[in-house]
Structures are given as C-alpha cells and as structure tokens.
Coordinates of C-alpha atoms in Angstrom, one line a residue:
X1 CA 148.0 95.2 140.4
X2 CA 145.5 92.7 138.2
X3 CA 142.8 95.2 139.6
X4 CA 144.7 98.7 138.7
X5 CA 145.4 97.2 135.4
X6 CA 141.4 96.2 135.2
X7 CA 140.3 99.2 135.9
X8 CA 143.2 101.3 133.7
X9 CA 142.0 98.9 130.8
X10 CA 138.5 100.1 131.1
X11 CA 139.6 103.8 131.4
X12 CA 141.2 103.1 127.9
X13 CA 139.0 101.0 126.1
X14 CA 136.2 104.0 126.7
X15 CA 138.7 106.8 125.1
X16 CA 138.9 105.0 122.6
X17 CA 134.8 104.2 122.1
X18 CA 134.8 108.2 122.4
X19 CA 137.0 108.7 119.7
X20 CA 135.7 105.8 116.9
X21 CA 132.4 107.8 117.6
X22 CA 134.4 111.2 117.0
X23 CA 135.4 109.4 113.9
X24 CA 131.9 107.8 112.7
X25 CA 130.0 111.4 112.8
X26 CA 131.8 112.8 110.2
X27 CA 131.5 109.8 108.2
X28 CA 127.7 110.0 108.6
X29 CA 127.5 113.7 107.6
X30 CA 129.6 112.8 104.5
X31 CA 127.1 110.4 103.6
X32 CA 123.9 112.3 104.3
X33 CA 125.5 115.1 102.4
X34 CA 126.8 113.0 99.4
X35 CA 122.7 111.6 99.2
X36 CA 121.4 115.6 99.4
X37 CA 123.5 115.9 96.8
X38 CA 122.6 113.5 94.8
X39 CA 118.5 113.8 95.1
X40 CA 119.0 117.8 94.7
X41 CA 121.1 117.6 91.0
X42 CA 118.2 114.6 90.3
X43 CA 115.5 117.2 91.0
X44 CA 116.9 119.8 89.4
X45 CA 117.8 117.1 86.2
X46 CA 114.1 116.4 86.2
X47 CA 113.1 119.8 85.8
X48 CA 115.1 121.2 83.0
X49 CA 114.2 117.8 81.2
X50 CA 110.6 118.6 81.7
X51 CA 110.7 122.3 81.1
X52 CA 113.0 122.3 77.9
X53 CA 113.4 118.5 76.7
X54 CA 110.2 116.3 77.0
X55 CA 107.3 115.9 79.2
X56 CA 104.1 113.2 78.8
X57 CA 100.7 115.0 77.8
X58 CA 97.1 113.2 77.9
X59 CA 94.4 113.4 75.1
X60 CA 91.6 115.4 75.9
X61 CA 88.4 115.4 73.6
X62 CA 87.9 114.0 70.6
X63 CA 89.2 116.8 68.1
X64 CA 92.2 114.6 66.9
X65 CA 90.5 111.7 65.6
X66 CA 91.0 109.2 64.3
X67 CA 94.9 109.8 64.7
X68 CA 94.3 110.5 68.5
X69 CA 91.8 108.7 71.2
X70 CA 91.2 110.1 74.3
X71 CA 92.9 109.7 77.2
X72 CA 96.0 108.4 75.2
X73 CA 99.3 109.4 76.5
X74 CA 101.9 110.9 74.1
X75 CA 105.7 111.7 74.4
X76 CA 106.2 115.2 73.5
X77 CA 109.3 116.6 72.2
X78 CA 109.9 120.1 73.5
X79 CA 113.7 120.2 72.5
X80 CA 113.1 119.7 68.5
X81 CA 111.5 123.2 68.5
X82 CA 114.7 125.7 70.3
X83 CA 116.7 124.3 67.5
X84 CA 114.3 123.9 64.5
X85 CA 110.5 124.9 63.5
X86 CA 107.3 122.9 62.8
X87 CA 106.8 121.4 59.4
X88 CA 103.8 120.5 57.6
X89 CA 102.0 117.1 59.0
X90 CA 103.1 117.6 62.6
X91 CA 101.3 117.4 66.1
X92 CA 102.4 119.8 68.2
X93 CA 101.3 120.5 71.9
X94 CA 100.1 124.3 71.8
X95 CA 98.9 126.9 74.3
X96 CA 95.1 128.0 73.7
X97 CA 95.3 131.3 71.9
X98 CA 91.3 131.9 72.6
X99 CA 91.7 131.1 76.5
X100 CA 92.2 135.2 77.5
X101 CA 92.0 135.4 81.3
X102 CA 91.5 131.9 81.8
X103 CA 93.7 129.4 83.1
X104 CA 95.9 128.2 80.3
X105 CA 94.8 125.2 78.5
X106 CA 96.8 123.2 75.9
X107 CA 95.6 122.0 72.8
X108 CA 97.0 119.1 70.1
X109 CA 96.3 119.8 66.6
X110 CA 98.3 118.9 63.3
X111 CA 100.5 121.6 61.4
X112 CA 98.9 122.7 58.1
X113 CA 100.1 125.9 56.9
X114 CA 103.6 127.0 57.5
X115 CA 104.6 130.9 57.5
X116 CA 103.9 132.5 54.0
X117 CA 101.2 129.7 52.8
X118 CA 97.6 130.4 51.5
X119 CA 95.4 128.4 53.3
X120 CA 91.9 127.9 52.0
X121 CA 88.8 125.4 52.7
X122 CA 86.5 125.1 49.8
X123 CA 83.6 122.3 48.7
X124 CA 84.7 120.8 51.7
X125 CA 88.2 120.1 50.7
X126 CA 91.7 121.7 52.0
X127 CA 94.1 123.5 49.9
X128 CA 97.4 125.2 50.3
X129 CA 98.5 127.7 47.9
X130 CA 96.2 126.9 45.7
X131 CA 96.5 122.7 45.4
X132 CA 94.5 120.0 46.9
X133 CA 96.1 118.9 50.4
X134 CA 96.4 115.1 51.0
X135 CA 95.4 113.8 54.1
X136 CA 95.3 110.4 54.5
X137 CA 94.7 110.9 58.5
X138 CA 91.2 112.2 58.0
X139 CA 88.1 110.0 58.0
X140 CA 85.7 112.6 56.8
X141 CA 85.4 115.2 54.2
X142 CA 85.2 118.9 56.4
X143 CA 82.1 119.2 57.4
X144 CA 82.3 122.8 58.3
X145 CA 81.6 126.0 56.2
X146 CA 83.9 127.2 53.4
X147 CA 86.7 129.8 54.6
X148 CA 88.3 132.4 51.8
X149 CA 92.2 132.0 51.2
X150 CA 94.2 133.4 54.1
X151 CA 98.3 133.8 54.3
X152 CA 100.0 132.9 57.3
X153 CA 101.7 135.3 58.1
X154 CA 105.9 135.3 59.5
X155 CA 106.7 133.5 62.8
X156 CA 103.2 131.7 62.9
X157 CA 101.3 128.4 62.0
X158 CA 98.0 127.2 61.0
X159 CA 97.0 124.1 63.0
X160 CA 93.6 122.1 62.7
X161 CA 92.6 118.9 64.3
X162 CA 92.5 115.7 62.5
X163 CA 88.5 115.5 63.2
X164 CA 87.0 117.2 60.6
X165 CA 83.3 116.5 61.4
X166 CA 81.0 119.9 61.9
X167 CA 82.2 121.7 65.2
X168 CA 84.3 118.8 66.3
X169 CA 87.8 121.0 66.7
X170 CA 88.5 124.3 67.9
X171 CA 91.6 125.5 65.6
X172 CA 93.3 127.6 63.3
X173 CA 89.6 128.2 61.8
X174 CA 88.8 130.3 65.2
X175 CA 91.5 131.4 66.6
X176 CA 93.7 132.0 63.4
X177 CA 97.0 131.4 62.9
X178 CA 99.4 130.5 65.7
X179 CA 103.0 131.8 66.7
X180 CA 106.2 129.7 67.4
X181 CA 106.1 130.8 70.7
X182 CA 102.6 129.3 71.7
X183 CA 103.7 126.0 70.7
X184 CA 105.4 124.1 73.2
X185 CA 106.3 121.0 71.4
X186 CA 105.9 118.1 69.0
X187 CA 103.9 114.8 70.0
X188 CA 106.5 112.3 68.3
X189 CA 104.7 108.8 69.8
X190 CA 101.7 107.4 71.8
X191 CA 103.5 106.0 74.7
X192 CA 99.8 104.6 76.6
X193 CA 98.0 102.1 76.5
X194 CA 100.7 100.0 75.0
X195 CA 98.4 98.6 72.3
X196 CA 98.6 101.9 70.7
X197 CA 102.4 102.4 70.9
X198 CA 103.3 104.3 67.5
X199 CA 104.8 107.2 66.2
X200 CA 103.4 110.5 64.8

C-alpha cells in the first residue's frame, strides 16, 4: 500500500508540474508582450518628438560667429514654428535653398528680414526699411559688397550669418530670400560643451 501510494504521489505531483508550466507560459507571453509594447510606443514617442518637436543639430563652419563655434551642439525647437513664425533676431535651422540635386544640407543663420521688409546693405552697414539695424552679435563691420534695397516678399525670410567678414557666410545674399517651409526650426540654446550652455 506505502508503495502504491508512492508511486500514485509521484503520478500527481507531475500533473501538477505539467499544469504550473501550462500556467507560467502565458504569464511569460504577457510579459514579453507588455515589454514590445512598451519599446514599440517608446520608438514611435521618439520619432514624432524628433520629426515635429525637437532634435540636437551640430555647428558646421564658421559662418555664425562669434554667436556660434564649431562643433557646438544646439537644441532646436521644431514645434515653435507649426504654431507661430520666425521673428527678427532668431536662429533657425534651414534647408539649403542653393543645394539643387544635391543631398540636402542644413544651414544656421539669424533672421533679419521678415515678409514685407526692405532689406539693404550699404557702406558696410545693414538696414531695414530704411533704418540702421542693431546688431550687437557681430564683431565686424560687413565686409562684403553693397546690395540695393530688396523686399521680402509673403511667406519668406531673409537670413544671414552672424560672420560678416568677406565670403565668410553663404545666405540670404545668394540664395535670396527663404520660405517658411525650408526652415525647420529655431536653435533656442547651446546644449554642448557645457561651458557654453546658453540661450539664443
């Protein structure tokens, strides 16, 4: 009898191994499912922040000195321009309107003319609509040639770099005025190296 009820334990005991196992796998699908889950609405998170909110952008050249040294990182604001428009004095992150058939490249520059203005360089000096621009970001008067009054015209902007030494920016000057939709954001801070940490 000891050995009948031995070997009818043993009988039992793996029923109900077999069936704490039937009950774990579910378990462990739930939990591989919940962490898909969660890395897949993460991903997607990521993306929409990067394609409509924010992203991080690196200086390239030397165009937007002094403000900007290369190889600076900035936080760029993409979400401040679906629900407003650029104003004078800001850096925005722009798409290369002379780069035809070429692999787009994006450029930082500073907002000078908004739609409507008359923008004119003359005796080295910037003016809109007729009166003397301040610009305390510059370290130089501009260097390049003269350039007759122009109107920007509706929907569009007229961006230079900060760097106003001869040939040291390729902006507004070459390519002309820019539209809304070229412009992907505004560079609000440096963000790296951390002894540069400011706003814009």
């Amino acid at each position: 009898m000891d050995r009948f009820s031995f070997d009818g334990g043993s009988s039992g005991e793996a029923e109900g191994q077999e069936q704490l196992g039937a009950l774990k796998r579910p378990g462990w699908s739930k939990e591989l499912w919940e962490w898909v889950k969660t890395v897949g609405i993460s991903f997607i998170l990521v993306t929409v922040l990067h394609l409509f909110v924010f992203n991080l952008s690196t200086v390239e050249g030397h165009s937007m000195e002094p403000t900007l040294q290369e190889k600076e990182w900035l936080f760029v604001n993409k979400f401040v321009y679906l629900i407003g428009t650029p104003k004078i004095g800001d850096v925005v992150i722009l798409e290369d309107p002379s780069a035809f058939g070429k692999e787009q490249e994006l450029l930082v520059k500073r907002v000078v003319g908004l739609p409507g203005d008359q923008i004119e360089i003359s005796d080295k000096h910037l003016y809109r609509n007729g009166e003397l621009v301040d610009e305390p970001y510059i370290d130089t008067d501009i260097e390049d040639l003269d350039m007759m009054p122009l109107t920007v015209e509706a929907g569009s902007y007229y961006v230079m770099g900060d760097n106003r030494h001869a040939r040291a920016s390729k902006d507004s000057r070459m390519f002309g005025t820019v539209p809304l939709s070229a412009i992907e954001g505004k560079a609000q801070f440096i963000v790296w190296p951390y002894k540069q940490i400011k706003s814009l």
